mmCIF file of C-alpha atoms in Angstrom:
data_model
loop_
_atom_site.group_PDB
_atom_site.id
_atom_site.type_symbol
_atom_site.label_atom_id
_atom_site.label_comp_id
_atom_site.label_asym_id
_atom_site.label_seq_id
_atom_site.Cartn_x
_atom_site.Cartn_y
_atom_site.Cartn_z
ATOM 1 C CA MET A 32 0.445 0.423 0.207
ATOM 2 C CA SER A 33 1.031 3.554 -1.016
ATOM 3 C CA ARG A 34 1.568 6.300 1.346
ATOM 4 C CA VAL A 35 -0.815 7.846 -0.422
ATOM 5 C CA GLN A 36 -3.718 4.736 -0.234
ATOM 6 C CA GLN A 37 -2.518 5.001 3.471
ATOM 7 C CA GLU A 38 -3.224 8.432 3.816
ATOM 8 C CA ALA A 39 -6.539 8.116 1.559
ATOM 9 C CA LEU A 40 -7.726 5.421 4.524
ATOM 10 C CA SER A 41 -6.986 7.014 7.544
ATOM 11 C CA ARG A 42 -9.494 10.140 5.948
ATOM 12 C CA THR A 43 -11.861 8.125 5.290
ATOM 13 C CA ALA A 44 -11.756 6.503 7.805
ATOM 14 C CA LEU A 45 -12.028 9.477 10.460
ATOM 15 C CA GLY A 46 -14.015 10.586 8.703
ATOM 16 C CA VAL A 47 -16.963 7.451 8.843
ATOM 17 C CA PHE A 48 -16.274 7.944 12.586
ATOM 18 C CA ARG A 49 -17.115 11.693 12.718
ATOM 19 C CA LEU A 50 -20.767 10.737 10.336
ATOM 20 C CA ASN A 51 -21.385 8.194 12.579
ATOM 21 C CA GLY A 52 -21.160 10.175 15.832
ATOM 22 C CA GLN A 53 -22.820 13.412 14.237
ATOM 23 C CA PHE A 54 -25.841 10.760 12.780
ATOM 24 C CA LEU A 55 -25.888 9.249 16.516
ATOM 25 C CA ALA A 56 -25.982 12.687 17.688
ATOM 26 C CA VAL A 57 -29.226 13.605 15.800
ATOM 27 C CA ALA A 58 -30.584 10.482 15.680
ATOM 28 C CA GLU A 59 -31.112 10.836 19.482
ATOM 29 C CA LYS A 60 -32.610 14.545 18.806
ATOM 30 C CA LEU A 61 -35.079 13.134 16.366
ATOM 31 C CA ALA A 62 -35.672 9.653 18.648
ATOM 32 C CA GLU A 63 -35.766 11.969 22.327
ATOM 33 C CA PRO A 64 -40.056 12.953 21.449
ATOM 34 C CA ALA A 65 -41.102 9.049 20.722
ATOM 35 C CA GLY A 66 -39.599 7.507 23.941
ATOM 36 C CA LEU A 67 -37.236 6.176 21.901
ATOM 37 C CA THR A 68 -33.051 6.659 22.290
ATOM 38 C CA ALA A 69 -30.695 5.764 19.109
ATOM 39 C CA ALA A 70 -30.100 2.640 19.912
ATOM 40 C CA TRP A 71 -33.457 1.271 20.609
ATOM 41 C CA TRP A 72 -34.498 2.953 17.331
ATOM 42 C CA GLN A 73 -31.815 0.946 15.378
ATOM 43 C CA VAL A 74 -33.240 -2.104 16.758
ATOM 44 C CA LEU A 75 -36.601 -1.241 16.372
ATOM 45 C CA GLY A 76 -35.529 -0.088 13.278
ATOM 46 C CA ALA A 77 -33.967 -3.442 11.946
ATOM 47 C CA VAL A 78 -37.591 -5.206 12.795
ATOM 48 C CA LEU A 79 -39.403 -3.661 10.847
ATOM 49 C CA PRO A 80 -39.890 -4.851 7.391
ATOM 50 C CA GLU A 81 -39.761 -8.523 9.476
ATOM 51 C CA PRO A 82 -38.804 -9.532 12.606
ATOM 52 C CA LEU A 83 -35.753 -11.133 13.240
ATOM 53 C CA PRO A 84 -33.184 -13.140 15.659
ATOM 54 C CA VAL A 85 -30.505 -11.014 17.492
ATOM 55 C CA ALA A 86 -27.968 -12.390 15.735
ATOM 56 C CA GLY A 87 -29.742 -11.486 12.757
ATOM 57 C CA ILE A 88 -30.458 -7.592 13.542
ATOM 58 C CA ALA A 89 -26.487 -7.092 14.645
ATOM 59 C CA ARG A 90 -24.808 -8.281 11.889
ATOM 60 C CA VAL A 91 -27.586 -5.883 9.654
ATOM 61 C CA MET A 92 -26.797 -2.750 11.688
ATOM 62 C CA GLY A 93 -22.672 -4.267 12.260
ATOM 63 C CA ILE A 94 -23.450 -4.502 16.747
ATOM 64 C CA THR A 95 -23.276 -6.666 18.988
ATOM 65 C CA ARG A 96 -24.807 -9.944 19.469
ATOM 66 C CA GLN A 97 -24.910 -9.000 23.087
ATOM 67 C CA SER A 98 -25.797 -5.266 22.109
ATOM 68 C CA VAL A 99 -28.402 -5.617 20.192
ATOM 69 C CA GLN A 100 -30.347 -8.371 23.704
ATOM 70 C CA ARG A 101 -29.571 -6.239 25.567
ATOM 71 C CA ILE A 102 -31.843 -3.516 23.933
ATOM 72 C CA ALA A 103 -34.870 -6.309 23.009
ATOM 73 C CA ASP A 104 -34.749 -7.345 26.351
ATOM 74 C CA LEU A 105 -35.196 -3.515 26.166
ATOM 75 C CA LEU A 106 -37.843 -3.230 23.965
ATOM 76 C CA VAL A 107 -40.070 -5.927 25.109
ATOM 77 C CA ARG A 108 -40.528 -5.323 28.613
ATOM 78 C CA ASP A 109 -41.952 -1.802 28.011
ATOM 79 C CA GLY A 110 -43.701 -2.515 24.790
ATOM 80 C CA LEU A 111 -42.833 -1.270 22.035
ATOM 81 C CA ALA A 112 -41.326 -5.192 21.170
ATOM 82 C CA VAL A 113 -41.995 -8.092 21.113
ATOM 83 C CA TYR A 114 -40.081 -11.938 20.500
ATOM 84 C CA ALA A 115 -42.196 -14.101 18.518
ATOM 85 C CA PRO A 116 -41.089 -18.097 17.955
ATOM 86 C CA ASN A 117 -38.327 -19.409 15.022
ATOM 87 C CA PRO A 118 -39.560 -21.856 13.593
ATOM 88 C CA ALA A 119 -35.978 -21.637 11.787
ATOM 89 C CA HIS A 120 -34.456 -22.121 15.350
ATOM 90 C CA ARG A 121 -36.604 -23.065 18.550
ATOM 91 C CA ARG A 122 -34.425 -20.866 21.041
ATOM 92 C CA ALA A 123 -33.505 -18.086 18.728
ATOM 93 C CA LYS A 124 -37.487 -15.560 18.967
ATOM 94 C CA LEU A 125 -37.645 -13.696 16.893
ATOM 95 C CA LEU A 126 -37.307 -10.045 17.918
ATOM 96 C CA ALA A 127 -41.296 -8.328 16.130
ATOM 97 C CA PRO A 128 -42.820 -4.406 16.348
ATOM 98 C CA THR A 129 -45.429 -4.248 18.729
ATOM 99 C CA GLU A 130 -47.896 -1.550 17.728
ATOM 100 C CA ALA A 131 -46.832 0.752 20.228
ATOM 101 C CA GLY A 132 -43.529 0.129 18.534
ATOM 102 C CA ARG A 133 -44.383 1.110 15.761
ATOM 103 C CA ALA A 134 -45.684 4.018 17.025
ATOM 104 C CA ALA A 135 -43.269 5.322 18.164
ATOM 105 C CA ILE A 136 -40.749 5.586 15.501
ATOM 106 C CA ALA A 137 -44.614 6.288 13.464
ATOM 107 C CA ARG A 138 -43.898 9.932 15.491
ATOM 108 C CA ILE A 139 -40.216 10.092 14.368
ATOM 109 C CA GLY A 140 -41.100 10.118 11.067
ATOM 110 C CA PRO A 141 -41.647 13.515 10.385
ATOM 111 C CA GLY A 142 -38.652 15.027 11.949
ATOM 112 C CA HIS A 143 -36.537 12.655 10.400
ATOM 113 C CA ALA A 144 -38.641 14.274 6.387
ATOM 114 C CA GLU A 145 -37.503 17.187 7.666
ATOM 115 C CA LEU A 146 -33.282 16.402 7.472
ATOM 116 C CA ALA A 147 -34.468 13.793 4.709
ATOM 117 C CA ALA A 148 -35.304 17.053 2.793
ATOM 118 C CA ARG A 149 -32.693 19.596 4.178
ATOM 119 C CA LEU A 150 -30.317 17.135 3.843
ATOM 120 C CA THR A 151 -31.192 16.594 -0.144
ATOM 121 C CA ALA A 152 -30.931 20.055 -0.851
ATOM 122 C CA GLU A 153 -27.531 21.186 1.816
ATOM 123 C CA LEU A 154 -26.235 18.346 -1.191
ATOM 124 C CA GLY A 155 -27.950 19.743 -4.805
ATOM 125 C CA GLY A 156 -30.423 17.940 -4.420
ATOM 126 C CA PRO A 157 -31.885 13.516 -5.402
ATOM 127 C CA GLU A 158 -28.865 12.939 -7.052
ATOM 128 C CA ALA A 159 -26.924 13.631 -4.794
ATOM 129 C CA LEU A 160 -27.521 12.395 -2.030
ATOM 130 C CA GLU A 161 -28.099 9.035 -3.540
ATOM 131 C CA GLU A 162 -24.458 8.810 -5.067
ATOM 132 C CA THR A 163 -23.877 9.448 -1.625
ATOM 133 C CA VAL A 164 -25.917 6.406 -0.708
ATOM 134 C CA ARG A 165 -24.467 4.763 -3.702
ATOM 135 C CA VAL A 166 -20.621 5.332 -2.716
ATOM 136 C CA LEU A 167 -21.237 4.411 0.875
ATOM 137 C CA GLU A 168 -22.932 1.012 0.350
ATOM 138 C CA ARG A 169 -19.916 0.904 -2.461
ATOM 139 C CA LEU A 170 -17.867 0.577 1.231
ATOM 140 C CA SER A 171 -18.639 -0.893 3.257
ATOM 141 C CA ALA A 172 -18.768 -4.015 0.955
ATOM 142 C CA ALA A 173 -15.727 -3.987 -0.045
ATOM 143 C CA LEU A 174 -15.085 -3.283 4.013
ATOM 144 C CA GLU A 175 -16.721 -6.815 4.063
ATOM 145 C CA ALA A 176 -15.162 -8.364 1.310
ATOM 146 C CA VAL A 177 -11.650 -7.600 2.479
ATOM 147 C CA GLU A 178 -12.068 -9.038 6.075
ATOM 148 C CA ALA A 179 -14.100 -11.721 4.321
ATOM 149 C CA GLU A 180 -10.392 -12.708 2.836
ATOM 150 C CA ALA A 181 -8.251 -11.339 5.522
ATOM 151 C CA GLY A 182 -10.907 -14.047 7.681
ATOM 152 C CA ARG A 183 -9.630 -16.710 5.044
ATOM 153 C CA GLU A 184 -6.763 -16.926 4.840
ATOM 154 C CA GLY A 185 -5.734 -16.625 8.661
#
């Protein structure tokens, strides 16, 4: 790896770390009126399309299974989610949102929509936002491929 590549990788990592912090701060603000935290929103949002096991949520979100388990238990405790039987695995229950959980997520919608509109305008329009998303998804997929290859080698 050349020095230029190393510097670009370092700048990318630092930029992503900063972006992560910025997104977490914004997510906390958006989630607060709904009675959620950013982490609760993240886990609950992962199961809106379909129930998932804790390990599946962790994989999709890129966080530890233990963190997801702790949050899932709190969501269930507060009536925002339930554990459902998993036909594919007896012990790994599926996490599913309740109506209260869906309602909490819905309360985030207006603030989320406003932020999306403002961010889209700041970036220069919908095409610029889509390109940003494509680049981030490509970076994530490339990093996954590199890590998978390193796992096969090691």
